[in-house]
PDB file of C-alpha atoms in Angstrom:
ATOM      1  CA  MET A 234     109.482 107.331  99.368  1.00 90.00           C
ATOM      2  CA  THR A 235     112.560 108.271 100.709  1.00 92.00           C
ATOM      3  CA  GLN A 236     115.200 109.083  97.677  1.00 93.00           C
ATOM      4  CA  ASN A 237     118.456 109.724  99.546  1.00 92.00           C
ATOM      5  CA  VAL A 238     118.725 106.046 100.449  1.00 95.00           C
ATOM      6  CA  VAL A 239     121.280 104.759 102.699  1.00 97.00           C
ATOM      7  CA  ALA A 240     122.640 101.412 101.368  1.00 97.00           C
ATOM      8  CA  LEU A 241     125.137  98.770 101.949  1.00 97.00           C
ATOM      9  CA  ASN A 242     127.137  96.970  99.684  1.00 96.00           C
ATOM     10  CA  ARG A 243     127.654  93.043  99.696  1.00 91.00           C
ATOM     11  CA  THR A 244     131.251  93.511 100.981  1.00 92.00           C
ATOM     12  CA  ASP A 245     130.533  96.019 103.796  1.00 95.00           C
ATOM     13  CA  ASP A 246     130.505  94.198 107.393  1.00 93.00           C
ATOM     14  CA  LEU A 247     127.830  93.962 109.953  1.00 93.00           C
ATOM     15  CA  GLU A 248     129.725  96.696 112.233  1.00 91.00           C
ATOM     16  CA  ARG A 249     129.147  99.208 109.453  1.00 94.00           C
ATOM     17  CA  ALA A 250     125.543  98.114 109.037  1.00 95.00           C
ATOM     18  CA  GLU A 251     124.773  98.621 112.891  1.00 92.00           C
ATOM     19  CA  ALA A 252     126.702 102.123 112.727  1.00 93.00           C
ATOM     20  CA  LEU A 253     124.439 103.248 109.781  1.00 96.00           C
ATOM     21  CA  PHE A 254     121.494 102.118 111.882  1.00 95.00           C
ATOM     22  CA  ASN A 255     122.462 103.941 114.667  1.00 94.00           C
ATOM     23  CA  GLN A 256     123.525 107.052 112.761  1.00 96.00           C
ATOM     24  CA  TYR A 257     120.475 107.349 110.713  1.00 96.00           C
ATOM     25  CA  ARG A 258     118.026 106.270 113.092  1.00 95.00           C
ATOM     26  CA  ILE A 259     116.685 103.709 110.470  1.00 96.00           C
ATOM     27  CA  LYS A 260     115.663 100.413 110.622  1.00 96.00           C
ATOM     28  CA  HIS A 261     115.962  98.835 107.190  1.00 97.00           C
ATOM     29  CA  ILE A 262     118.818  99.006 104.565  1.00 98.00           C
ATOM     30  CA  PRO A 263     118.645  97.889 101.232  1.00 98.00           C
ATOM     31  CA  VAL A 264     121.959  95.807 100.241  1.00 98.00           C
ATOM     32  CA  VAL A 265     123.302  96.585  96.651  1.00 97.00           C
ATOM     33  CA  CYS A 266     125.870  95.277  93.997  1.00 95.00           C
ATOM     34  CA  LYS A 267     126.235  98.204  91.749  1.00 91.00           C
ATOM     35  CA  ASP A 268     123.069  99.890  92.465  1.00 88.00           C
ATOM     36  CA  VAL A 269     121.080  96.677  92.002  1.00 95.00           C
ATOM     37  CA  VAL A 270     119.178  95.518  94.972  1.00 97.00           C
ATOM     38  CA  ILE A 271     120.393  91.885  96.058  1.00 97.00           C
ATOM     39  CA  GLY A 272     119.028  91.813  99.643  1.00 97.00           C
ATOM     40  CA  MET A 273     117.380  93.790 102.464  1.00 97.00           C
ATOM     41  CA  LEU A 274     119.142  94.119 105.979  1.00 97.00           C
ATOM     42  CA  SER A 275     116.998  95.115 108.921  1.00 96.00           C
ATOM     43  CA  PHE A 276     117.947  96.174 112.387  1.00 94.00           C
ATOM     44  CA  THR A 277     115.763  93.051 113.802  1.00 92.00           C
ATOM     45  CA  ASP A 278     118.301  90.752 111.668  1.00 91.00           C
ATOM     46  CA  LEU A 279     121.129  92.126 113.785  1.00 88.00           C
ATOM     47  CA  GLN A 280     119.299  91.608 117.144  1.00 85.00           C
ATOM     48  CA  LYS A 281     118.357  88.150 116.088  1.00 83.00           C
ATOM     49  CA  ILE A 282     122.081  86.998 115.779  1.00 80.00           C
ATOM     50  CA  SER A 283     123.338  88.903 118.740  1.00 72.00           C
ATOM     51  CA  LEU A 284     120.724  87.277 120.824  1.00 60.00           C
ATOM     52  CA  ALA A 285     121.237  83.973 119.222  1.00 50.00           C
ATOM     53  CA  GLU A 286     124.894  84.035 120.113  1.00 50.00           C
ATOM     54  CA  ALA A 287     124.725  86.059 123.456  1.00 50.00           C
ATOM     55  CA  THR A 288     127.716  85.141 125.793  1.00 52.00           C
ATOM     56  CA  ASN A 289     128.452  86.694 129.551  1.00 52.00           C
ATOM     57  CA  ASP A 290     130.730  89.591 127.906  1.00 53.00           C
ATOM     58  CA  GLU A 291     128.240  91.907 126.467  1.00 51.00           C
ATOM     59  CA  HIS A 292     130.840  94.383 125.861  1.00 48.00           C
ATOM     60  CA  ASP A 293     132.638  92.452 122.919  1.00 54.00           C
ATOM     61  CA  ILE A 294     129.655  90.261 121.733  1.00 51.00           C
ATOM     62  CA  ASN A 295     128.558  92.537 118.815  1.00 57.00           C
ATOM     63  CA  THR A 296     132.121  92.342 117.573  1.00 57.00           C
ATOM     64  CA  VAL A 297     132.443  88.706 117.921  1.00 60.00           C
ATOM     65  CA  VAL A 298     128.979  88.195 116.185  1.00 67.00           C
ATOM     66  CA  TYR A 299     129.487  90.454 113.487  1.00 71.00           C
ATOM     67  CA  ASN A 300     132.678  88.988 112.631  1.00 73.00           C
ATOM     68  CA  SER A 301     131.261  85.554 112.395  1.00 82.00           C
ATOM     69  CA  TYR A 302     128.670  86.587 109.878  1.00 89.00           C
ATOM     70  CA  THR A 303     128.594  88.324 106.456  1.00 92.00           C
ATOM     71  CA  ILE A 304     125.832  90.764 105.257  1.00 94.00           C
ATOM     72  CA  GLU A 305     124.974  88.375 102.731  1.00 93.00           C
ATOM     73  CA  GLN A 306     124.442  85.550 105.493  1.00 93.00           C
ATOM     74  CA  VAL A 307     122.113  87.642 107.480  1.00 93.00           C
ATOM     75  CA  MET A 308     120.369  89.542 104.742  1.00 95.00           C
ATOM     76  CA  THR A 309     116.883  88.789 103.255  1.00 95.00           C
ATOM     77  CA  LYS A 310     117.555  87.677  99.906  1.00 95.00           C
ATOM     78  CA  ARG A 311     114.042  87.499  98.504  1.00 93.00           C
ATOM     79  CA  VAL A 312     113.281  91.220  98.183  1.00 96.00           C
ATOM     80  CA  VAL A 313     109.868  92.524  97.289  1.00 97.00           C
ATOM     81  CA  THR A 314     110.611  95.819  95.244  1.00 97.00           C
ATOM     82  CA  ILE A 315     108.346  98.517  93.732  1.00 98.00           C
ATOM     83  CA  THR A 316     108.581 101.160  91.057  1.00 97.00           C
ATOM     84  CA  PRO A 317     108.049 104.869  91.194  1.00 96.00           C
ATOM     85  CA  ASP A 318     104.685 104.246  89.659  1.00 97.00           C
ATOM     86  CA  THR A 319     103.392 102.035  92.145  1.00 97.00           C
ATOM     87  CA  SER A 320     100.158 103.323  93.922  1.00 96.00           C
ATOM     88  CA  ILE A 321     100.452 104.273  97.801  1.00 95.00           C
ATOM     89  CA  LYS A 322      97.456 102.186  98.195  1.00 95.00           C
ATOM     90  CA  GLU A 323      99.467  99.016  96.373  1.00 97.00           C
ATOM     91  CA  ALA A 324     102.334  99.689  98.590  1.00 97.00           C
ATOM     92  CA  ALA A 325     100.400  99.898 101.753  1.00 96.00           C
ATOM     93  CA  THR A 326      98.797  96.694 100.795  1.00 96.00           C
ATOM     94  CA  ILE A 327     102.265  94.770 100.251  1.00 97.00           C
ATOM     95  CA  LEU A 328     103.475  96.082 103.662  1.00 96.00           C
ATOM     96  CA  SER A 329      99.855  95.364 105.475  1.00 95.00           C
ATOM     97  CA  THR A 330     100.201  91.903 104.475  1.00 95.00           C
ATOM     98  CA  SER A 331     103.680  91.141 104.597  1.00 94.00           C
ATOM     99  CA  SER A 332     106.155  90.371 107.551  1.00 91.00           C
ATOM    100  CA  PHE A 333     108.472  93.044 106.326  1.00 92.00           C
ATOM    101  CA  HIS A 334     108.442  96.839 106.526  1.00 94.00           C
ATOM    102  CA  ALA A 335     110.374  98.216 103.678  1.00 97.00           C
ATOM    103  CA  LEU A 336     110.084  98.282  99.784  1.00 98.00           C
ATOM    104  CA  PRO A 337     112.987  99.231  97.900  1.00 98.00           C
ATOM    105  CA  VAL A 338     111.949 101.374  95.003  1.00 98.00           C
ATOM    106  CA  VAL A 339     113.805 100.398  91.522  1.00 97.00           C
ATOM    107  CA  GLU A 340     113.661 101.955  88.185  1.00 96.00           C
ATOM    108  CA  GLU A 341     115.172  99.883  85.133  1.00 93.00           C
ATOM    109  CA  GLY A 342     116.655  97.630  87.852  1.00 90.00           C
ATOM    110  CA  MET A 343     118.643 100.347  89.805  1.00 95.00           C
ATOM    111  CA  LEU A 344     117.724 101.351  93.494  1.00 97.00           C
ATOM    112  CA  ILE A 345     116.347 105.000  93.682  1.00 97.00           C
ATOM    113  CA  GLY A 346     114.387 105.336  96.915  1.00 97.00           C
ATOM    114  CA  ILE A 347     112.694 103.203  99.686  1.00 97.00           C
ATOM    115  CA  VAL A 348     109.308 103.326 101.301  1.00 97.00           C
ATOM    116  CA  THR A 349     108.619 102.142 104.824  1.00 96.00           C
ATOM    117  CA  THR A 350     105.666 101.649 106.853  1.00 94.00           C
ATOM    118  CA  ARG A 351     106.783 104.960 108.820  1.00 93.00           C
ATOM    119  CA  ASP A 352     106.625 106.844 105.202  1.00 94.00           C
ATOM    120  CA  LEU A 353     103.263 105.493 104.860  1.00 95.00           C
ATOM    121  CA  LEU A 354     102.353 106.548 108.279  1.00 93.00           C
ATOM    122  CA  ARG A 355     103.683 110.033 108.004  1.00 93.00           C
ATOM    123  CA  PHE A 356     101.883 110.537 104.429  1.00 93.00           C
ATOM    124  CA  TYR A 357      98.471 109.643 106.045  1.00 92.00           C
ATOM    125  CA  VAL A 358      98.956 111.918 109.013  1.00 95.00           C
ATOM    126  CA  LYS A 359      99.912 114.808 106.740  1.00 93.00           C
ATOM    127  CA  ASN A 360      97.041 114.288 104.414  1.00 92.00           C
ATOM    128  CA  PHE A 361      94.164 113.335 106.488  1.00 88.00           C
TER     129      PHE A 361
END
């Protein structure tokens, strides 16, 4: 699991989200309220709303679109989480049978990490 999790607050805006996706080269960001996971935002979520609202002026499209929505409107609200005790096999099973690619890791309700399909692939390559 990745322990230094990049997270968003429910009050952050989508421009901040895009900046974090680009800065850290990640594809999934948990959304938290006082370290409790309340949603998940993926880079694909941002792409979907940008494409849905596309105009002829591509320079300003992200600003216009991002100002039209809040993180809570775009994020996935039903998030599957795991605990630090969840086995690698169980995490891989969840991700391989689901339509998402990241699992927030929570302990006593608080976000402490994230496991992504990329993390699982790195583990596999390193150990096999």
